[in-house]
Amino acid sequence: METMSGSCQPHASGRLQGDDCNRDWIWERELETASADETLARAAAVWETQLSRVVERSPFYARRFREAGIGPSGVGLEDIAQLPFTTKDDLKQAIDEEPPFGTNVCVPQGGIKRLYQTSGTAGAPSIIALSSADIKTWTAIGARSYYATGIHDHHSVLTSFGAGPFVAGHTHFVLSRLGVRAVPVAPGDTDRVLFSLRSGLADTFLATASFAQYIANRLGQGDVGSGSPALVHVVTGGEPGGGIPAIRDHIQSALGATVTEVMGIGDVAPSLFGECPQQEGMHFCGTGDVWPELVDLDTREAMTIETGAVGEMVYTTLTREAMPVVRFLGGDIVRIEGTSCPCGRTSFRLRCLGRRDDMFIVRGVNVYPSAILAVVGEFRPRVTGRARVVRQGSGVSVQPPVPIEVEVPEHPADVALAGQLEDAIRSRLTFRSRIELIPESAFGESGYKTRLSVRRE
Ligand SMILES: [Zn+2]
């Protein structure tokens, strides 16, 4: 504990406000507080074994490494940037070569013990296969991530993440592992969430940022907490939002709860990052199982993971058995918020700025839809907080004015609003936009998860 002198007041560092339990606030203290050197040494040793397994058992990777001129002596973890990236399309191709499991399955078919599916938004779904050890690994990483947010076994957790077919369903194993009281509801089941919160069935609520915002718009602070226990904590995941101040502050003040966020990547681990109650970004929680890299958005050259760096995350699974990935381009554009924390965890912290697919360029400047949400959210309650960019064609460049649809409550027309939003976006984000106000009943999807950009011809 001497490393934490000065910040080691009881209950202050890694616990939710008001949580006066005496549990350690770090799930695996030795692993999560290890020095950078210890972490690298541990990962390098595991990587050596993993690389030989992958070359031996994955025809997909064996071929790719051969094509990249990688010799039998392999590549050490420090030189991993010599290996080619893996994209979502590459993994899809591996599946198509030998459906349904593909040429990247590294265990016998009998060793596959759980199958998730992708949403298949861009075609047929693919599958994500887990061995029994993979199931345990995902649960362990998820336990570190969710525990980091402040969830302990004495909490009662209302979760609106479905049981399947998507990887978010793995959260149910994680909640069991943490030993909480779990209160599951179906995704988007507004009535049951409102009932559960009004009745005081839970003190913690897990939801997408959109859904949490939607619930916050419908519940005032007086509405929750009448039962026992009262809601104290909202954990958002599945999309950026919980880290955007205008959204976070709204959920916190409407529900009277602390907001933290989690993030994962389907092909790597569904809960890989968790934000501690310091609320300064999500800690990387995959130490020992996943090797993270940060690369430049344009050149894809390796970048140092340091405070302020903005790039795309790349992941290598060090322990994954059934479907390992090597240098997987996750598509998440992130900003590194720090590399130490008063909570004592030594892993870096980040915020997700958005998906690479959602990013666009206006007159040479990168724009993330999450930045638009941050501006739009300041116009609450005249807006609900949801918005999306309308894109034409497949290009990444957009000519101003950029068409943006903003969701508004079902009130009489607010004639000044569109112009004021356009002015705010122009002054804050320096591009011209054309705002269309869409009433809630017409915006669609009842707030479960919002696509930040839509393509229309
Ligand atoms: Zn922390």
Short mmCIF file of C-alpha atoms and ligand atoms in Angstrom, two decimals:
data_model
loop_
_atom_site.label_atom_id
_atom_site.label_comp_id
_atom_site.label_asym_id
_atom_site.label_seq_id
_atom_site.Cartn_x
_atom_site.Cartn_y
_atom_site.Cartn_z
CA MET A 1 0.00 0.00 0.00
CA GLU A 2 3.01 2.33 0.26
CA THR A 3 2.64 3.06 -3.46
CA MET A 4 -0.65 4.75 -2.67
CA SER A 5 0.49 7.03 0.13
CA GLY A 6 -1.32 10.33 0.06
CA SER A 7 -4.39 8.93 -1.64
CA CYS A 8 -5.15 6.10 0.71
CA GLN A 9 -8.04 7.46 2.73
CA PRO A 10 -10.45 4.69 3.65
CA HIS A 11 -13.12 4.10 0.98
CA ALA A 12 -12.02 7.06 -1.09
CA SER A 13 -10.08 5.68 -4.00
CA GLY A 14 -11.85 2.89 -5.76
CA ARG A 15 -15.26 2.66 -4.15
CA LEU A 16 -18.55 4.22 -5.09
CA GLN A 17 -19.60 7.16 -2.99
CA GLY A 18 -21.50 5.92 0.03
CA ASP A 19 -20.17 2.38 -0.22
CA ASP A 20 -18.58 1.84 3.16
CA CYS A 21 -17.96 -1.88 2.85
CA ASN A 22 -14.50 -3.19 3.71
CA ARG A 23 -13.86 -5.24 0.58
CA ASP A 24 -10.72 -4.61 -1.44
CA TRP A 25 -11.86 -2.46 -4.39
CA ILE A 26 -9.54 -4.27 -6.79
CA TRP A 27 -10.67 -7.73 -7.94
CA GLU A 28 -7.20 -9.17 -8.68
CA ARG A 29 -4.89 -6.79 -6.88
CA GLU A 30 -1.58 -8.40 -7.80
CA LEU A 31 -2.37 -8.52 -11.51
CA GLU A 32 -4.09 -5.15 -11.70
CA THR A 33 -1.42 -3.20 -9.81
CA ALA A 34 1.63 -4.83 -11.41
CA SER A 35 4.34 -2.61 -12.87
CA ALA A 36 4.65 -2.19 -16.64
CA ASP A 37 7.73 -4.42 -16.65
CA GLU A 38 6.00 -7.21 -14.74
CA THR A 39 2.99 -6.98 -17.03
CA LEU A 40 5.14 -7.14 -20.16
CA ALA A 41 7.17 -10.08 -18.84
CA ARG A 42 4.04 -12.02 -17.96
CA ALA A 43 2.43 -11.31 -21.33
CA ALA A 44 5.60 -12.10 -23.31
CA ALA A 45 5.83 -15.54 -21.74
CA VAL A 46 2.19 -16.37 -22.49
CA TRP A 47 2.53 -15.00 -26.03
CA GLU A 48 5.34 -17.42 -26.87
CA THR A 49 3.07 -20.39 -26.15
CA GLN A 50 0.11 -18.79 -27.87
CA LEU A 51 2.02 -18.00 -31.07
CA SER A 52 3.12 -21.62 -31.50
CA ARG A 53 -0.42 -22.85 -30.83
CA VAL A 54 -1.84 -20.45 -33.39
CA VAL A 55 0.70 -21.37 -36.09
CA GLU A 56 0.12 -25.08 -35.41
CA ARG A 57 -3.66 -25.09 -35.24
CA SER A 58 -5.01 -22.15 -37.23
CA PRO A 59 -4.65 -22.69 -40.99
CA PHE A 60 -5.87 -19.12 -41.35
CA TYR A 61 -3.05 -17.56 -39.31
CA ALA A 62 -0.42 -20.07 -40.46
CA ARG A 63 -1.03 -18.94 -44.02
CA ARG A 64 -1.08 -15.23 -43.16
CA PHE A 65 2.17 -15.42 -41.20
CA ARG A 66 3.83 -17.43 -43.97
CA GLU A 67 2.72 -14.80 -46.49
CA ALA A 68 4.14 -12.09 -44.24
CA GLY A 69 7.50 -13.89 -44.25
CA ILE A 70 7.46 -14.82 -40.56
CA GLY A 71 9.98 -17.62 -39.94
CA PRO A 72 9.70 -20.63 -37.62
CA SER A 73 11.40 -18.73 -34.78
CA GLY A 74 8.28 -16.53 -34.59
CA VAL A 75 8.10 -13.00 -33.27
CA GLY A 76 8.52 -11.82 -29.69
CA LEU A 77 5.83 -9.68 -28.11
CA GLU A 78 8.03 -6.54 -28.38
CA ASP A 79 8.16 -7.04 -32.14
CA ILE A 80 4.53 -7.95 -32.59
CA ALA A 81 4.09 -4.99 -34.97
CA GLN A 82 5.87 -7.12 -37.59
CA LEU A 83 2.78 -9.30 -37.81
CA PRO A 84 -0.05 -8.31 -40.14
CA PHE A 85 -3.27 -6.82 -38.79
CA THR A 86 -6.45 -8.89 -38.74
CA THR A 87 -9.66 -7.15 -39.79
CA LYS A 88 -13.29 -8.08 -39.31
CA ASP A 89 -13.38 -8.92 -43.04
CA ASP A 90 -10.43 -11.31 -42.64
CA LEU A 91 -12.26 -13.17 -39.88
CA LYS A 92 -15.39 -13.30 -42.01
CA GLN A 93 -13.33 -14.74 -44.84
CA ALA A 94 -11.93 -17.41 -42.50
CA ILE A 95 -15.52 -18.40 -41.66
CA ASP A 96 -16.56 -18.44 -45.32
CA GLU A 97 -13.65 -20.72 -46.23
CA GLU A 98 -15.03 -23.50 -44.05
CA PRO A 99 -18.42 -22.65 -42.58
CA PRO A 100 -19.77 -22.56 -39.97
CA PHE A 101 -16.67 -22.43 -37.74
CA GLY A 102 -14.03 -21.38 -40.25
CA THR A 103 -10.31 -21.93 -40.72
CA ASN A 104 -9.42 -20.06 -37.56
CA VAL A 105 -10.86 -22.52 -35.09
CA CYS A 106 -8.01 -23.96 -33.03
CA VAL A 107 -9.83 -26.60 -30.98
CA PRO A 108 -11.60 -29.78 -32.13
CA GLN A 109 -15.32 -29.17 -32.74
CA GLY A 110 -16.17 -31.06 -29.56
CA GLY A 111 -14.13 -28.52 -27.64
CA ILE A 112 -16.41 -25.65 -28.67
CA LYS A 113 -18.71 -25.11 -25.69
CA ARG A 114 -20.42 -21.81 -26.40
CA LEU A 115 -21.37 -19.97 -29.60
CA TYR A 116 -22.30 -16.32 -29.84
CA GLN A 117 -23.31 -14.63 -33.05
CA THR A 118 -22.52 -11.22 -34.45
CA SER A 119 -25.33 -8.85 -35.37
CA GLY A 120 -24.61 -9.32 -39.04
CA THR A 121 -25.49 -5.71 -39.85
CA ALA A 122 -23.29 -5.96 -42.97
CA GLY A 123 -24.43 -9.39 -44.18
CA ALA A 124 -25.00 -12.79 -42.63
CA PRO A 125 -24.07 -13.15 -38.94
CA SER A 126 -20.77 -14.85 -38.09
CA ILE A 127 -20.13 -16.94 -35.05
CA ILE A 128 -17.82 -16.45 -32.10
CA ALA A 129 -16.77 -19.78 -30.61
CA LEU A 130 -15.54 -20.34 -27.04
CA SER A 131 -13.91 -23.34 -25.36
CA SER A 132 -14.59 -23.96 -21.67
CA ALA A 133 -11.35 -22.18 -20.81
CA ASP A 134 -12.39 -19.23 -23.01
CA ILE A 135 -15.70 -18.99 -21.17
CA LYS A 136 -13.80 -18.76 -17.88
CA THR A 137 -11.32 -16.23 -19.28
CA TRP A 138 -14.07 -13.94 -20.56
CA THR A 139 -15.77 -14.20 -17.19
CA ALA A 140 -12.52 -13.36 -15.38
CA ILE A 141 -11.81 -10.32 -17.56
CA GLY A 142 -15.42 -9.22 -17.24
CA ALA A 143 -15.27 -9.62 -13.45
CA ARG A 144 -12.23 -7.30 -13.31
CA SER A 145 -14.02 -4.77 -15.56
CA TYR A 146 -17.34 -4.70 -13.73
CA TYR A 147 -15.74 -4.85 -10.29
CA ALA A 148 -13.64 -1.85 -11.34
CA THR A 149 -16.84 0.15 -11.85
CA GLY A 150 -17.62 -0.33 -8.17
CA ILE A 151 -20.03 -3.28 -8.38
CA HIS A 152 -19.57 -5.53 -5.34
CA ASP A 153 -21.36 -8.65 -4.14
CA HIS A 154 -23.58 -6.59 -1.83
CA HIS A 155 -25.12 -4.79 -4.85
CA SER A 156 -28.35 -5.68 -6.58
CA VAL A 157 -27.90 -5.33 -10.32
CA LEU A 158 -30.68 -4.73 -12.84
CA THR A 159 -29.28 -5.75 -16.22
CA SER A 160 -30.89 -5.06 -19.57
CA PHE A 161 -28.25 -6.91 -21.57
CA GLY A 162 -29.86 -9.90 -23.31
CA ALA A 163 -28.73 -13.47 -22.62
CA GLY A 164 -27.90 -13.99 -26.29
CA PRO A 165 -27.20 -14.28 -29.17
CA PHE A 166 -24.74 -11.42 -28.72
CA VAL A 167 -21.61 -11.48 -26.59
CA ALA A 168 -23.11 -8.91 -24.20
CA GLY A 169 -24.97 -11.91 -22.80
CA HIS A 170 -21.72 -13.01 -21.19
CA THR A 171 -22.39 -10.31 -18.59
CA HIS A 172 -24.75 -12.79 -16.89
CA PHE A 173 -21.81 -15.11 -16.13
CA VAL A 174 -19.84 -12.14 -14.84
CA LEU A 175 -22.58 -11.05 -12.46
CA SER A 176 -22.77 -14.59 -11.08
CA ARG A 177 -19.02 -14.64 -10.65
CA LEU A 178 -19.12 -11.34 -8.75
CA GLY A 179 -21.78 -12.79 -6.48
CA VAL A 180 -24.24 -9.92 -6.85
CA ARG A 181 -28.00 -10.20 -6.71
CA ALA A 182 -28.87 -10.18 -10.42
CA VAL A 183 -32.18 -8.80 -11.71
CA PRO A 184 -32.30 -9.55 -15.44
CA VAL A 185 -34.74 -7.89 -17.85
CA ALA A 186 -34.94 -8.06 -21.64
CA PRO A 187 -33.17 -5.39 -23.70
CA GLY A 188 -35.39 -2.35 -24.20
CA ASP A 189 -38.16 -3.54 -21.86
CA THR A 190 -38.93 -0.06 -20.58
CA ASP A 191 -41.97 -1.00 -18.50
CA ARG A 192 -40.11 -3.65 -16.56
CA VAL A 193 -37.11 -1.40 -15.98
CA LEU A 194 -39.37 1.36 -14.67
CA PHE A 195 -41.20 -1.13 -12.46
CA SER A 196 -37.92 -2.54 -11.12
CA LEU A 197 -36.46 0.88 -10.35
CA ARG A 198 -39.65 2.27 -8.83
CA SER A 199 -40.00 -0.82 -6.64
CA GLY A 200 -36.42 -0.58 -5.44
CA LEU A 201 -35.43 -3.99 -6.80
CA ALA A 202 -31.95 -2.80 -7.70
CA ASP A 203 -29.31 -0.27 -6.69
CA THR A 204 -27.34 -0.71 -9.92
CA PHE A 205 -28.54 -0.53 -13.52
CA LEU A 206 -26.65 -1.88 -16.55
CA ALA A 207 -27.77 -0.53 -19.91
CA THR A 208 -26.62 0.90 -23.18
CA ALA A 209 -25.99 4.63 -22.93
CA SER A 210 -29.02 5.29 -25.15
CA PHE A 211 -31.31 3.19 -22.99
CA ALA A 212 -30.02 4.70 -19.75
CA GLN A 213 -30.62 8.14 -21.22
CA TYR A 214 -34.11 7.12 -22.34
CA ILE A 215 -34.94 5.87 -18.84
CA ALA A 216 -33.48 9.04 -17.32
CA ASN A 217 -35.76 11.12 -19.57
CA ARG A 218 -38.72 9.24 -18.15
CA LEU A 219 -37.82 9.15 -14.48
CA GLY A 220 -37.10 12.04 -12.22
CA GLN A 221 -34.92 11.69 -9.17
CA GLY A 222 -38.02 11.58 -6.98
CA ASP A 223 -39.18 8.52 -8.85
CA VAL A 224 -36.33 6.24 -7.91
CA GLY A 225 -35.06 5.46 -4.52
CA SER A 226 -38.49 5.36 -2.94
CA GLY A 227 -37.94 1.66 -2.44
CA SER A 228 -34.99 0.06 -0.79
CA PRO A 229 -32.29 -0.18 -1.99
CA ALA A 230 -32.20 3.09 -3.94
CA LEU A 231 -30.48 3.36 -7.29
CA VAL A 232 -26.91 4.52 -6.77
CA HIS A 233 -25.04 3.39 -9.87
CA VAL A 234 -25.65 3.23 -13.61
CA VAL A 235 -23.13 1.34 -15.76
CA THR A 236 -23.38 2.02 -19.48
CA GLY A 237 -21.90 -0.11 -22.25
CA GLY A 238 -22.30 -1.11 -25.86
CA GLU A 239 -21.74 2.37 -27.29
CA PRO A 240 -20.09 5.65 -26.32
CA GLY A 241 -22.25 7.94 -24.23
CA GLY A 242 -21.62 7.28 -20.54
CA GLY A 243 -18.35 9.19 -20.99
CA ILE A 244 -19.86 12.17 -22.81
CA PRO A 245 -20.35 14.90 -20.18
CA ALA A 246 -23.75 16.14 -21.45
CA ILE A 247 -25.14 12.60 -21.38
CA ARG A 248 -23.43 11.47 -18.21
CA ASP A 249 -24.44 14.54 -16.21
CA HIS A 250 -28.05 14.20 -17.33
CA ILE A 251 -28.30 10.54 -16.31
CA GLN A 252 -26.55 11.28 -13.01
CA SER A 253 -28.80 14.17 -12.07
CA ALA A 254 -32.06 12.61 -13.32
CA LEU A 255 -31.45 9.29 -11.58
CA GLY A 256 -29.34 10.49 -8.65
CA ALA A 257 -26.72 7.87 -9.44
CA THR A 258 -23.05 7.68 -10.34
CA VAL A 259 -22.43 6.78 -14.01
CA THR A 260 -19.46 4.66 -15.03
CA GLU A 261 -18.94 2.84 -18.31
CA VAL A 262 -17.62 -0.45 -19.64
CA MET A 263 -16.50 -1.42 -23.11
CA GLY A 264 -15.63 -4.61 -24.94
CA ILE A 265 -15.06 -6.00 -28.40
CA GLY A 266 -17.00 -9.04 -29.58
CA ASP A 267 -14.08 -10.86 -31.15
CA VAL A 268 -11.75 -10.16 -28.22
CA ALA A 269 -13.71 -9.99 -24.94
CA PRO A 270 -17.16 -8.51 -24.37
CA SER A 271 -16.14 -6.58 -21.23
CA LEU A 272 -12.53 -5.54 -21.54
CA PHE A 273 -12.53 -2.05 -20.03
CA GLY A 274 -14.18 -0.76 -16.86
CA GLU A 275 -14.26 2.75 -15.47
CA CYS A 276 -13.55 3.10 -11.76
CA PRO A 277 -15.49 5.52 -9.54
CA GLN A 278 -12.84 8.19 -10.16
CA GLN A 279 -14.76 8.62 -13.47
CA GLU A 280 -11.67 9.48 -15.47
CA GLY A 281 -12.01 6.91 -18.27
CA MET A 282 -12.15 3.12 -18.54
CA HIS A 283 -9.29 0.99 -17.24
CA PHE A 284 -7.93 -1.74 -19.50
CA CYS A 285 -8.85 -4.92 -17.62
CA GLY A 286 -7.46 -7.60 -19.96
CA THR A 287 -3.96 -7.74 -18.46
CA GLY A 288 -2.41 -11.17 -18.99
CA ASP A 289 -5.10 -12.31 -21.44
CA VAL A 290 -5.12 -9.60 -24.09
CA TRP A 291 -2.24 -7.54 -25.45
CA PRO A 292 -3.36 -4.03 -26.44
CA GLU A 293 -1.71 -1.74 -28.97
CA LEU A 294 -2.57 1.74 -30.16
CA VAL A 295 -2.02 2.66 -33.81
CA ASP A 296 -2.23 5.87 -35.81
CA LEU A 297 -5.61 6.39 -37.49
CA ASP A 298 -4.15 7.07 -40.92
CA THR A 299 -0.76 5.33 -41.13
CA ARG A 300 -1.53 2.51 -38.64
CA GLU A 301 1.98 2.92 -37.27
CA ALA A 302 2.37 1.90 -33.61
CA MET A 303 1.83 4.73 -31.11
CA THR A 304 2.90 4.97 -27.49
CA ILE A 305 0.00 4.49 -25.09
CA GLU A 306 0.32 7.81 -23.26
CA THR A 307 -2.01 10.46 -21.93
CA GLY A 308 -3.68 12.42 -24.72
CA ALA A 309 -2.85 10.00 -27.53
CA VAL A 310 -5.72 9.40 -30.01
CA GLY A 311 -5.67 6.30 -32.19
CA GLU A 312 -7.31 2.98 -32.96
CA MET A 313 -7.04 0.05 -30.56
CA VAL A 314 -5.51 -3.22 -31.76
CA TYR A 315 -5.85 -6.43 -29.75
CA THR A 316 -4.06 -9.77 -29.57
CA THR A 317 -5.59 -12.54 -27.46
CA LEU A 318 -2.87 -14.21 -25.41
CA THR A 319 -4.88 -17.04 -23.89
CA ARG A 320 -7.83 -17.53 -26.24
CA GLU A 321 -8.16 -21.17 -27.33
CA ALA A 322 -11.01 -21.54 -29.80
CA MET A 323 -10.78 -18.40 -31.93
CA PRO A 324 -7.64 -16.43 -31.17
CA VAL A 325 -7.07 -13.09 -32.86
CA VAL A 326 -3.70 -11.55 -33.57
CA ARG A 327 -3.43 -7.78 -34.02
CA PHE A 328 -7.16 -7.41 -34.48
CA LEU A 329 -8.20 -3.94 -35.61
CA GLY A 330 -11.11 -3.39 -33.25
CA GLY A 331 -12.46 -0.31 -35.06
CA ASP A 332 -12.69 1.72 -31.84
CA ILE A 333 -11.13 5.15 -31.95
CA VAL A 334 -10.03 6.11 -28.46
CA ARG A 335 -8.28 8.81 -26.49
CA ILE A 336 -5.90 7.71 -23.74
CA GLU A 337 -6.90 9.52 -20.55
CA GLY A 338 -4.07 8.42 -18.30
CA THR A 339 -1.64 5.69 -17.33
CA SER A 340 -2.02 5.75 -13.55
CA CYS A 341 -4.95 6.30 -11.22
CA PRO A 342 -5.63 7.10 -7.58
CA CYS A 343 -7.49 3.77 -7.38
CA GLY A 344 -4.14 2.00 -7.67
CA ARG A 345 -4.72 0.17 -10.94
CA THR A 346 -1.70 0.48 -13.20
CA SER A 347 -3.46 -0.12 -16.51
CA PHE A 348 -4.12 2.78 -18.88
CA ARG A 349 -7.50 4.49 -19.04
CA LEU A 350 -9.35 5.54 -22.18
CA ARG A 351 -12.51 7.02 -23.60
CA CYS A 352 -14.01 5.75 -26.83
CA LEU A 353 -14.55 8.58 -29.31
CA GLY A 354 -16.50 6.37 -31.69
CA ARG A 355 -16.33 3.59 -34.21
CA ARG A 356 -14.07 4.03 -37.21
CA ASP A 357 -17.13 3.37 -39.44
CA ASP A 358 -18.91 6.33 -37.85
CA MET A 359 -16.05 8.78 -38.26
CA PHE A 360 -16.17 11.18 -41.19
CA ILE A 361 -14.07 14.00 -42.54
CA VAL A 362 -15.27 17.54 -43.19
CA ARG A 363 -12.75 19.71 -45.03
CA GLY A 364 -9.84 17.63 -43.82
CA VAL A 365 -10.92 17.48 -40.16
CA ASN A 366 -11.90 14.18 -38.49
CA VAL A 367 -15.34 14.33 -36.87
CA TYR A 368 -16.77 11.74 -34.45
CA PRO A 369 -20.53 11.58 -33.99
CA SER A 370 -19.94 11.38 -30.22
CA ALA A 371 -18.66 14.99 -30.39
CA ILE A 372 -21.98 15.97 -31.99
CA LEU A 373 -23.87 14.22 -29.17
CA ALA A 374 -21.85 16.23 -26.66
CA VAL A 375 -23.03 19.50 -28.22
CA VAL A 376 -26.63 18.37 -28.80
CA GLY A 377 -26.96 17.12 -25.20
CA GLU A 378 -26.45 20.64 -23.88
CA PHE A 379 -29.84 21.63 -25.35
CA ARG A 380 -31.74 19.35 -23.01
CA PRO A 381 -34.70 19.31 -22.23
CA ARG A 382 -35.53 20.78 -25.65
CA VAL A 383 -33.85 17.66 -27.11
CA THR A 384 -33.87 14.07 -25.82
CA GLY A 385 -30.12 13.65 -26.30
CA ARG A 386 -30.16 11.38 -29.34
CA ALA A 387 -28.90 12.40 -32.76
CA ARG A 388 -27.48 10.80 -35.87
CA VAL A 389 -25.56 11.87 -38.92
CA VAL A 390 -27.05 11.07 -42.31
CA ARG A 391 -24.37 9.96 -44.77
CA GLN A 392 -24.66 9.49 -48.49
CA GLY A 393 -22.62 7.00 -50.49
CA SER A 394 -19.73 5.11 -48.97
CA GLY A 395 -17.11 7.84 -48.85
CA VAL A 396 -15.59 9.07 -45.60
CA SER A 397 -15.57 12.72 -46.70
CA VAL A 398 -18.75 14.71 -46.19
CA GLN A 399 -19.49 18.05 -47.81
CA PRO A 400 -20.97 20.67 -45.51
CA PRO A 401 -23.66 21.34 -44.55
CA VAL A 402 -23.64 17.93 -42.81
CA PRO A 403 -27.19 16.54 -42.44
CA ILE A 404 -27.92 15.69 -38.79
CA GLU A 405 -31.16 14.37 -37.35
CA VAL A 406 -31.84 15.40 -33.76
CA GLU A 407 -34.51 13.72 -31.66
CA VAL A 408 -36.89 16.08 -29.83
CA PRO A 409 -39.76 15.49 -27.39
CA GLU A 410 -43.31 15.54 -28.77
CA HIS A 411 -43.76 19.23 -27.99
CA PRO A 412 -45.14 21.99 -30.19
CA ALA A 413 -42.61 23.15 -32.76
CA ASP A 414 -39.50 24.79 -31.28
CA VAL A 415 -38.78 27.14 -34.18
CA ALA A 416 -35.51 28.53 -32.88
CA LEU A 417 -33.92 25.20 -31.97
CA ALA A 418 -32.57 24.01 -35.32
CA GLY A 419 -30.77 27.28 -35.97
CA GLN A 420 -29.32 27.37 -32.45
CA LEU A 421 -28.03 23.79 -32.82
CA GLU A 422 -26.45 24.64 -36.17
CA ASP A 423 -24.73 27.67 -34.60
CA ALA A 424 -23.46 25.64 -31.64
CA ILE A 425 -22.08 22.89 -33.89
CA ARG A 426 -20.43 25.46 -36.13
CA SER A 427 -18.76 27.29 -33.24
CA ARG A 428 -17.71 24.18 -31.29
CA LEU A 429 -16.93 21.71 -34.05
CA THR A 430 -16.17 24.20 -36.85
CA PHE A 431 -18.35 22.74 -39.56
CA ARG A 432 -21.71 23.72 -41.02
CA SER A 433 -24.62 21.36 -40.45
CA ARG A 434 -28.24 21.12 -41.52
CA ILE A 435 -30.37 20.05 -38.57
CA GLU A 436 -33.61 18.19 -38.96
CA LEU A 437 -35.69 17.83 -35.80
CA ILE A 438 -37.40 14.43 -35.49
CA PRO A 439 -40.05 13.77 -32.82
CA GLU A 440 -39.41 10.82 -30.51
CA SER A 441 -42.25 8.78 -32.00
CA ALA A 442 -40.60 8.95 -35.44
CA PHE A 443 -36.91 8.58 -34.50
CA GLY A 444 -37.27 4.84 -33.96
CA GLU A 445 -35.75 2.04 -31.85
CA SER A 446 -37.20 3.41 -28.57
CA GLY A 447 -33.77 4.29 -27.32
CA TYR A 448 -32.17 0.91 -26.87
CA LYS A 449 -29.08 1.53 -28.94
CA THR A 450 -28.54 4.40 -31.33
CA ARG A 451 -26.71 4.15 -34.61
CA LEU A 452 -24.64 7.30 -34.70
CA SER A 453 -24.61 7.47 -38.44
CA VAL A 454 -27.00 6.14 -41.05
CA ARG A 455 -26.39 5.88 -44.77
CA ARG A 456 -29.13 6.91 -47.13
CA GLU A 457 -29.05 7.57 -50.85
ZN ZN B 1 -8.97 3.98 -11.39
#
